[in-house]
Structure formats: structure tokens, C-alpha cells
XYZ file of N, CA and C in Angstrom:
600
model
N 141.698 88.966 141.877
C 140.240 88.859 141.982
C 139.792 87.556 141.336
N 139.022 86.820 142.059
C 138.477 85.575 141.540
C 136.960 85.687 141.416
N 136.422 84.871 140.526
C 134.967 84.755 140.386
C 134.289 86.092 140.119
N 134.809 86.828 139.141
C 134.153 88.062 138.724
C 132.984 87.704 137.821
N 131.821 88.162 138.199
C 130.600 87.840 137.447
C 130.160 89.041 136.628
N 129.879 88.816 135.363
C 129.343 89.862 134.494
C 127.825 89.790 134.533
N 127.184 90.909 134.851
C 125.726 90.967 134.961
C 125.197 91.899 133.879
N 124.432 91.364 132.970
C 123.874 92.176 131.892
C 122.733 93.034 132.424
N 122.796 94.330 132.174
C 121.768 95.245 132.661
C 120.733 95.562 131.597
N 121.175 95.759 130.380
C 120.253 96.130 129.310
C 120.562 95.289 128.074
N 119.522 94.760 127.447
C 119.689 94.017 126.203
C 118.604 94.455 125.224
N 119.001 95.050 124.135
C 118.074 95.452 123.080
C 118.618 94.898 121.774
N 117.814 94.093 121.089
C 118.275 93.448 119.872
C 117.430 93.862 118.675
N 118.049 93.857 117.519
C 117.342 93.932 116.248
C 117.687 92.648 115.502
N 116.773 92.196 114.657
C 116.953 90.945 113.940
C 116.906 91.210 112.449
N 117.888 90.686 111.727
C 117.976 90.891 110.285
C 117.982 89.537 109.589
N 117.143 89.400 108.560
C 117.067 88.154 107.813
C 116.660 88.462 106.379
N 116.671 87.445 105.545
C 116.154 87.566 104.179
C 114.757 86.953 104.150
N 113.841 87.641 103.529
C 112.460 87.159 103.455
C 112.249 86.524 102.080
N 111.917 85.240 102.070
C 111.733 84.504 100.821
C 110.256 84.451 100.434
N 110.012 84.159 99.178
C 108.660 83.896 98.714
C 107.864 85.105 98.288
N 108.483 86.288 98.263
C 107.784 87.502 97.837
C 108.313 87.924 96.474
N 107.415 88.192 95.540
C 107.804 88.725 94.234
C 107.938 90.236 94.386
N 109.157 90.693 94.614
C 109.384 92.112 94.898
C 109.023 93.016 93.730
N 109.198 92.546 92.510
C 108.827 93.364 91.345
C 107.316 93.603 91.310
N 106.539 92.558 91.576
C 105.079 92.717 91.634
C 104.685 93.644 92.777
N 105.336 93.468 93.918
C 105.033 94.298 95.083
C 105.310 95.769 94.789
N 106.446 96.055 94.176
C 106.789 97.438 93.838
C 105.791 98.022 92.841
N 105.356 97.214 91.889
C 104.361 97.681 90.924
C 103.047 98.023 91.634
N 102.637 97.210 92.586
C 101.415 97.494 93.340
C 101.565 98.764 94.161
N 102.740 98.985 94.712
C 102.986 100.202 95.483
C 102.973 101.427 94.578
N 103.622 101.335 93.414
C 103.729 102.487 92.500
C 102.388 102.875 91.882
N 101.528 101.901 91.635
C 100.265 102.192 90.956
C 99.125 102.458 91.933
N 99.442 102.494 93.197
C 98.437 102.713 94.242
C 98.454 104.179 94.664
N 97.276 104.758 94.880
C 97.202 106.111 95.413
C 97.433 106.030 96.917
N 98.674 106.257 97.314
C 99.025 106.112 98.714
C 98.995 107.403 99.497
N 98.237 108.365 99.040
C 98.199 109.676 99.677
C 97.723 109.591 101.126
N 98.474 110.246 102.008
C 98.076 110.353 103.414
C 97.106 111.533 103.550
N 96.020 111.347 104.291
C 95.022 112.406 104.455
C 95.666 113.680 105.004
N 95.190 114.819 104.523
C 95.795 116.118 104.822
C 95.839 116.413 106.322
N 94.815 116.021 107.072
C 94.807 116.360 108.505
C 95.934 115.653 109.263
N 96.442 114.519 108.754
C 97.608 113.887 109.376
C 98.873 114.696 109.088
N 98.952 115.255 107.904
C 100.158 115.979 107.499
C 100.340 117.277 108.278
N 99.281 117.748 108.935
C 99.395 118.964 109.741
C 100.152 118.717 111.040
N 100.324 117.445 111.399
C 101.066 117.092 112.604
C 102.560 117.160 112.297
N 103.228 118.183 112.795
C 104.647 118.398 112.495
C 105.566 117.572 113.381
N 104.987 116.820 114.331
C 105.797 116.008 115.230
C 105.829 114.548 114.786
N 105.416 114.289 113.563
C 105.374 112.933 113.045
C 105.983 112.916 111.651
N 106.330 111.721 111.170
C 106.957 111.597 109.853
C 105.951 111.212 108.767
N 104.669 111.527 109.002
C 103.647 111.174 108.011
C 104.002 111.670 106.608
N 104.602 112.836 106.525
C 104.860 113.446 105.222
C 105.788 112.593 104.367
N 106.536 111.682 104.995
C 107.452 110.828 104.239
C 106.769 109.570 103.709
N 105.590 109.232 104.254
C 105.015 107.906 104.050
C 103.892 107.887 103.025
N 103.530 106.657 102.610
C 102.399 106.425 101.722
C 101.547 105.297 102.310
N 100.234 105.372 102.044
C 99.356 104.302 102.509
C 99.652 103.009 101.755
N 99.459 101.890 102.428
C 99.763 100.564 101.886
C 98.706 100.147 100.871
N 99.105 99.439 99.812
C 98.126 99.000 98.790
C 97.353 97.754 99.222
N 96.478 97.916 100.199
C 95.668 96.795 100.680
C 94.830 96.217 99.543
N 94.612 94.898 99.583
C 93.751 94.244 98.600
C 94.474 93.775 97.358
N 95.701 94.207 97.139
C 96.469 93.744 95.982
C 97.108 92.393 96.331
N 97.203 91.476 95.355
C 97.634 90.099 95.659
C 98.978 89.990 96.370
N 100.025 90.612 95.831
C 101.348 90.462 96.435
C 101.441 91.220 97.759
N 100.711 92.323 97.861
C 100.695 93.099 99.101
C 100.031 92.315 100.230
N 98.951 91.621 99.919
C 98.286 90.798 100.928
C 99.147 89.590 101.296
N 99.836 89.022 100.303
C 100.750 87.915 100.573
C 101.869 88.362 101.506
N 102.373 89.587 101.302
C 103.440 90.100 102.164
C 102.960 90.224 103.603
N 101.728 90.680 103.815
C 101.192 90.805 105.175
C 101.202 89.449 105.880
N 100.739 88.407 105.195
C 100.737 87.066 105.787
C 102.159 86.590 106.068
N 103.061 86.816 105.120
C 104.445 86.365 105.271
C 105.133 87.097 106.413
N 104.910 88.406 106.513
C 105.514 89.187 107.592
C 105.002 88.740 108.954
N 103.700 88.515 109.066
C 103.117 88.115 110.342
C 103.705 86.788 110.807
N 103.857 85.850 109.888
C 104.463 84.559 110.228
C 105.920 84.734 110.633
N 106.662 85.514 109.864
C 108.093 85.702 110.132
C 108.326 86.396 111.469
N 107.587 87.468 111.742
C 107.771 88.198 113.001
C 107.410 87.311 114.182
N 106.326 86.559 114.084
C 105.916 85.651 115.165
C 107.009 84.619 115.443
N 107.617 84.088 114.391
C 108.683 83.103 114.580
C 109.921 83.742 115.196
N 110.284 84.924 114.742
C 111.498 85.581 115.230
C 111.391 85.944 116.706
N 110.246 86.490 117.119
C 110.113 86.932 118.521
C 109.579 85.826 119.435
N 109.153 84.709 118.849
C 108.767 83.553 119.648
C 107.390 83.604 120.260
N 106.476 84.352 119.660
C 105.097 84.389 120.138
C 104.192 84.888 119.019
N 102.892 84.644 119.129
C 101.948 85.080 118.103
C 101.838 86.596 118.114
N 102.006 87.206 116.933
C 101.934 88.654 116.792
C 100.827 89.028 115.817
N 100.290 90.231 116.002
C 99.212 90.745 115.162
C 99.678 92.019 114.481
N 99.453 92.114 113.181
C 99.770 93.337 112.451
C 98.807 94.444 112.860
N 99.330 95.575 113.275
C 98.494 96.712 113.666
C 98.449 97.784 112.579
N 99.617 98.179 112.058
C 99.700 99.210 111.012
C 100.772 98.806 110.005
N 100.568 99.225 108.748
C 101.557 98.964 107.710
C 101.489 100.084 106.683
N 102.644 100.502 106.168
C 102.715 101.602 105.208
C 103.970 101.452 104.372
N 104.150 102.303 103.369
C 105.319 102.234 102.508
C 106.029 103.583 102.471
N 107.270 103.543 102.035
C 108.086 104.753 101.924
C 109.061 104.564 100.773
N 109.129 105.530 99.895
C 110.059 105.489 98.766
C 111.023 106.656 98.872
N 112.317 106.350 98.937
C 113.336 107.395 98.967
C 113.887 107.621 97.573
N 113.840 108.867 97.141
C 114.493 109.272 95.906
C 115.901 109.755 96.240
N 116.713 109.966 95.223
C 118.081 110.430 95.441
C 118.072 111.727 96.249
N 118.860 111.748 97.311
C 118.958 112.925 98.170
C 118.030 112.893 99.371
N 117.092 111.945 99.410
C 116.147 111.844 100.535
C 116.754 111.073 101.701
N 116.183 111.290 102.881
C 116.508 110.498 104.065
C 115.286 110.488 104.965
N 115.301 109.619 105.964
C 114.199 109.527 106.917
C 114.669 110.096 108.247
N 113.857 110.958 108.838
C 114.202 111.618 110.090
C 114.191 110.639 111.261
N 114.891 111.000 112.313
C 114.997 110.234 113.555
C 113.614 110.127 114.202
N 113.187 108.912 114.534
C 111.868 108.710 115.130
C 111.788 107.307 115.736
N 110.696 107.037 116.436
C 110.406 105.687 116.919
C 108.926 105.416 116.675
N 108.498 104.184 116.939
C 107.101 103.812 116.763
C 106.440 103.503 118.101
N 106.996 104.006 119.182
C 106.422 103.716 120.499
C 105.068 104.411 120.659
N 104.262 103.861 121.550
C 102.952 104.419 121.841
C 102.764 104.483 123.343
N 102.062 105.486 123.812
C 101.780 105.601 125.238
C 100.858 104.493 125.742
N 100.251 103.749 124.822
C 99.368 102.647 125.217
C 100.140 101.355 125.458
N 101.446 101.351 125.209
C 102.243 100.138 125.396
C 102.625 99.992 126.872
N 101.873 99.188 127.622
C 102.135 98.999 129.042
C 103.473 98.291 129.255
N 103.756 97.322 128.406
C 105.049 96.617 128.424
C 105.678 96.805 127.041
N 106.389 97.895 126.824
C 106.861 98.245 125.479
C 107.788 97.215 124.851
N 108.446 96.399 125.663
C 109.355 95.402 125.110
C 108.625 94.314 124.325
N 107.291 94.253 124.431
C 106.505 93.239 123.731
C 106.091 93.663 122.325
N 106.304 94.921 121.982
C 105.833 95.454 120.705
C 107.006 95.583 119.738
N 106.765 95.205 118.478
C 107.831 95.185 117.486
C 107.414 95.917 116.210
N 108.400 96.469 115.541
C 108.219 97.103 114.239
C 109.147 96.416 113.246
N 108.869 96.613 111.967
C 109.696 95.982 110.931
C 110.003 96.972 109.815
N 111.044 96.662 109.087
C 111.333 97.318 107.816
C 111.644 96.209 106.824
N 110.875 96.159 105.738
C 111.111 95.178 104.675
C 111.433 95.934 103.394
N 112.448 95.465 102.654
C 112.970 96.204 101.508
C 112.738 95.451 100.198
N 111.654 95.785 99.459
C 111.462 95.180 98.134
C 112.442 95.726 97.103
N 113.054 96.888 97.399
C 114.086 97.411 96.500
C 115.067 98.264 97.295
N 116.250 97.718 97.489
C 117.334 98.449 98.157
C 118.642 97.962 97.546
N 119.114 98.676 96.548
C 120.322 98.278 95.837
C 121.564 98.537 96.681
N 122.652 97.857 96.342
C 123.916 98.053 97.054
C 124.312 99.524 97.008
N 124.613 100.072 98.179
C 124.969 101.484 98.266
C 123.802 102.400 98.575
N 122.600 101.824 98.735
C 121.446 102.671 99.079
C 121.529 103.071 100.546
N 120.609 103.902 100.992
C 120.643 104.426 102.357
C 120.638 103.292 103.381
N 121.402 103.478 104.451
C 121.443 102.515 105.545
C 120.358 102.821 106.567
N 119.932 101.791 107.275
C 119.065 101.948 108.436
C 119.966 102.152 109.647
N 119.681 103.166 110.457
C 120.518 103.485 111.606
C 119.663 103.481 112.868
N 120.042 102.649 113.843
C 119.385 102.615 115.136
C 120.187 103.451 116.124
N 119.487 104.182 116.985
C 120.152 104.908 118.066
C 119.579 104.426 119.386
N 120.466 104.062 120.303
C 120.032 103.568 121.603
C 120.708 104.371 122.701
N 119.969 104.567 123.785
C 120.493 105.299 124.938
C 120.217 104.491 126.201
N 121.005 104.749 127.224
C 120.783 104.127 128.531
C 121.029 105.158 129.609
N 120.051 105.325 130.497
C 120.170 106.229 131.640
C 120.467 107.667 131.208
N 119.991 108.056 130.052
C 120.190 109.410 129.530
C 121.658 109.799 129.413
N 122.524 108.811 129.336
C 123.958 109.093 129.293
C 124.651 108.357 128.160
N 124.529 107.043 128.147
C 125.181 106.230 127.126
C 124.398 106.328 125.829
N 125.058 106.719 124.762
C 124.415 106.816 123.460
C 125.214 106.013 122.447
N 124.503 105.281 121.616
C 125.184 104.436 120.644
C 124.356 104.370 119.371
N 125.008 104.374 118.231
C 124.303 104.195 116.962
C 124.821 102.935 116.283
N 123.909 102.217 115.651
C 124.236 100.971 114.960
C 123.743 101.074 113.526
N 124.647 100.876 112.581
C 124.305 100.958 111.164
C 123.994 99.563 110.643
N 122.845 99.425 109.981
C 122.444 98.154 109.389
C 122.370 98.336 107.884
N 123.231 97.639 107.170
C 123.175 97.680 105.708
C 122.063 96.756 105.242
N 121.246 97.240 104.312
C 120.119 96.451 103.826
C 120.251 96.243 102.327
N 119.549 95.243 101.829
C 119.525 94.961 100.399
C 118.130 94.468 100.047
N 117.871 94.286 98.768
C 116.562 93.827 98.324
C 116.234 92.484 98.980
N 115.058 92.408 99.613
C 114.631 91.193 100.287
C 114.952 91.148 101.765
N 115.664 92.166 102.279
C 116.021 92.189 103.698
C 114.808 92.516 104.560
N 114.676 91.792 105.681
C 113.680 92.093 106.708
C 114.422 92.396 107.994
N 114.100 93.534 108.624
C 114.670 93.900 109.916
C 113.524 94.030 110.909
N 113.662 93.353 112.059
C 112.647 93.371 113.112
C 113.281 93.978 114.362
N 112.568 94.908 115.016
C 113.132 95.592 116.177
C 112.020 96.069 117.101
N 112.373 96.307 118.372
C 111.382 96.839 119.312
C 110.887 98.202 118.846
N 109.600 98.429 118.961
C 109.000 99.663 118.451
C 109.529 100.920 119.130
N 110.022 100.791 120.379
C 110.500 101.975 121.091
C 111.896 102.415 120.651
N 112.585 101.606 119.862
C 113.953 101.938 119.459
C 113.922 103.036 118.392
N 114.646 104.117 118.641
C 114.691 105.211 117.667
C 115.572 104.816 116.490
N 115.181 105.309 115.307
C 115.900 104.948 114.099
C 115.737 106.027 113.037
N 116.550 105.951 112.032
C 116.567 106.931 110.941
C 117.299 106.275 109.762
N 117.510 107.019 108.700
C 118.349 106.512 107.618
C 119.443 107.514 107.310
N 120.483 107.002 106.669
C 121.456 107.907 106.060
C 120.826 108.466 104.786
N 121.499 109.383 104.137
C 120.965 109.963 102.903
C 121.084 108.971 101.748
N 120.018 108.869 100.968
C 120.005 107.968 99.816
C 120.672 108.683 98.637
N 121.751 108.120 98.139
C 122.549 108.810 97.124
C 122.512 108.141 95.754
N 121.752 107.061 95.608
C 121.664 106.392 94.315
C 120.565 107.008 93.454
N 120.710 106.862 92.141
C 119.663 107.332 91.230
C 118.415 106.458 91.333
N 118.611 105.157 91.564
C 117.471 104.247 91.685
C 116.811 104.406 93.051
N 115.486 104.445 93.062
C 114.760 104.662 94.312
C 114.906 103.475 95.262
N 114.746 103.761 96.522
C 114.812 102.759 97.595
C 113.411 102.644 98.187
N 112.830 101.444 98.164
C 111.455 101.234 98.612
C 111.467 100.371 99.867
N 110.730 100.800 100.870
C 110.629 100.034 102.112
C 109.162 99.933 102.527
N 108.824 98.792 103.098
C 107.524 98.593 103.737
C 107.781 98.556 105.234
N 107.066 99.380 105.986
C 107.201 99.424 107.439
C 105.894 98.966 108.075
N 106.003 98.392 109.273
C 104.795 97.913 109.949
C 105.040 97.828 111.444
N 103.946 97.841 112.193
C 103.977 97.679 113.645
C 103.181 96.438 114.026
N 103.726 95.673 114.972
C 103.076 94.447 115.441
C 102.889 94.491 116.951
N 101.766 93.939 117.409
C 101.510 93.810 118.838
C 101.320 92.335 119.163
N 101.572 91.926 120.409
C 101.382 90.514 120.776
C 99.904 90.148 120.793
N 99.605 88.929 120.351
C 98.217 88.457 120.362
C 97.678 88.390 121.787
N 98.545 88.057 122.731
C 98.169 88.010 124.140
C 98.959 89.085 124.880
N 98.308 90.210 125.156
C 98.980 91.321 125.823
C 99.242 91.001 127.291
N 100.359 91.468 127.790
C 100.660 91.392 129.211
C 100.080 92.638 129.869
N 99.029 92.467 130.653
C 98.360 93.595 131.303
C 98.752 93.758 132.767
N 99.763 93.019 133.204
C 100.201 93.121 134.595
C 100.763 94.512 134.860
N 100.459 95.103 136.029
C 101.011 96.428 136.331
C 102.525 96.368 136.422
N 103.182 97.411 135.961
C 104.637 97.428 136.002
C 105.152 97.729 137.404
N 104.326 98.366 138.210
C 104.702 98.643 139.602
C 103.428 98.871 140.401
N 103.306 98.233 141.548
C 102.149 98.424 142.422
C 102.522 99.453 143.491
N 101.935 100.649 143.377
C 102.274 101.742 144.291
C 101.343 101.811 145.503
N 100.405 100.852 145.633
C 99.428 100.949 146.714
C 100.065 100.781 148.086
N 101.268 100.237 148.155
C 101.934 100.101 149.451
C 102.194 101.467 150.097
N 102.202 102.518 149.274
C 102.514 103.848 149.795
C 101.287 104.745 149.900
N 100.099 104.172 149.683
C 98.902 105.005 149.668
C 98.481 105.396 151.086
N 97.700 106.479 151.210
C 97.209 106.937 152.508
C 96.231 105.911 153.080
N 96.382 105.530 154.332
C 95.446 104.579 154.942
C 94.024 105.131 154.916
N 93.067 104.258 154.685
C 91.667 104.689 154.668
C 91.128 104.790 156.076
């Protein structure tokens, strides 16, 4: 056989880097001293992971600096201007883990344009791993383990399901999570079905 061509059908990437310029100790202090309680009516939703999360300490100096730094970093990584939509924090104590979930929304007309992040102001060696699970055609299933450390930023498509392994260290593991949307949304229809409509 000559001239065998490989044709890529599916490509889903996550991006891992170190985020510089953030004082993680100050950030953690702002997170710890902030009342991050999620409103009770959200916690009644058993199909969401709200119970694991805390509200972000908006208005605090290092927290606001992180928002600007993340927005710049995500825009550079994905190659287009992005807007922060939601941001929150999560602290894992020894024995905790994060359940399998994604950040997709039914409002995402072109879901490949939307990205989520995980930033780690405190993740010591041996802390819980971030685990991505990907499927194709309801048949192929694959999990990818990403080891993280303090200062790590991971950027990924919001539709990608993810979870953590169990956190087994005595020291807590702190993560900031956020969702980003493109500044210029692609509103083109994904499929024009009018070719099959009943003639008028």
C-alpha cells in the first residue's frame, strides 16, 4: 500500500502552563477570609456540584489581579479575545474529591469556542490529580490524568467532563475555577434544515 493518508477526525486539547505574577499566599488568604457561601436555593439542585464550591472573593486586590491575569492568559492560549463569565473557588480537605461533571451550557451554539480553567494557588506534590474523560461516538472512552502543582493553570473546552482523584494530603488543595466565552460569538447555524421543509 502506498500513499496511506491519516485523517484526524476528532481533536480535543487541554493546555497546561504556569501562571506567573500572582501572590498565591495573598490569594489564599483572601479566599479563606471571604464568606463564600453558596445561596441555599442553589444547593437544592442535586444535579450540580454547587455543594463543593465557594463564591469568589470579588473586590479583593489579589483576586481582582487574578481575574485580569487569567483573562489575558486564556485569550493568548486560545488565540482570541475571551470574556470571563463565571469564577468560583474550591478547597479540598483530606479525603475529599470532586465529582465527574462538565461546564457545558445549552446556550453554547458552537461549544468548541467556550473554555473553562482550573488555577491552583495551592496544590502540593501528591495532591489530587485533575482527570479528564473524553468519549467519541458513545463508544471510545479515555481518561487523561493531569498532575498539578502550585501555580498551575489548566485551560480546556467547557464541554469536556472532568473530576479529581481523592485528595490524600493533610494540607488542603485550593483551586480557582472559571468559565470563559469568546468576545465575538459565532452565531452561524450549525446546520440549515430548510432544504427539507414542506413547500409553502
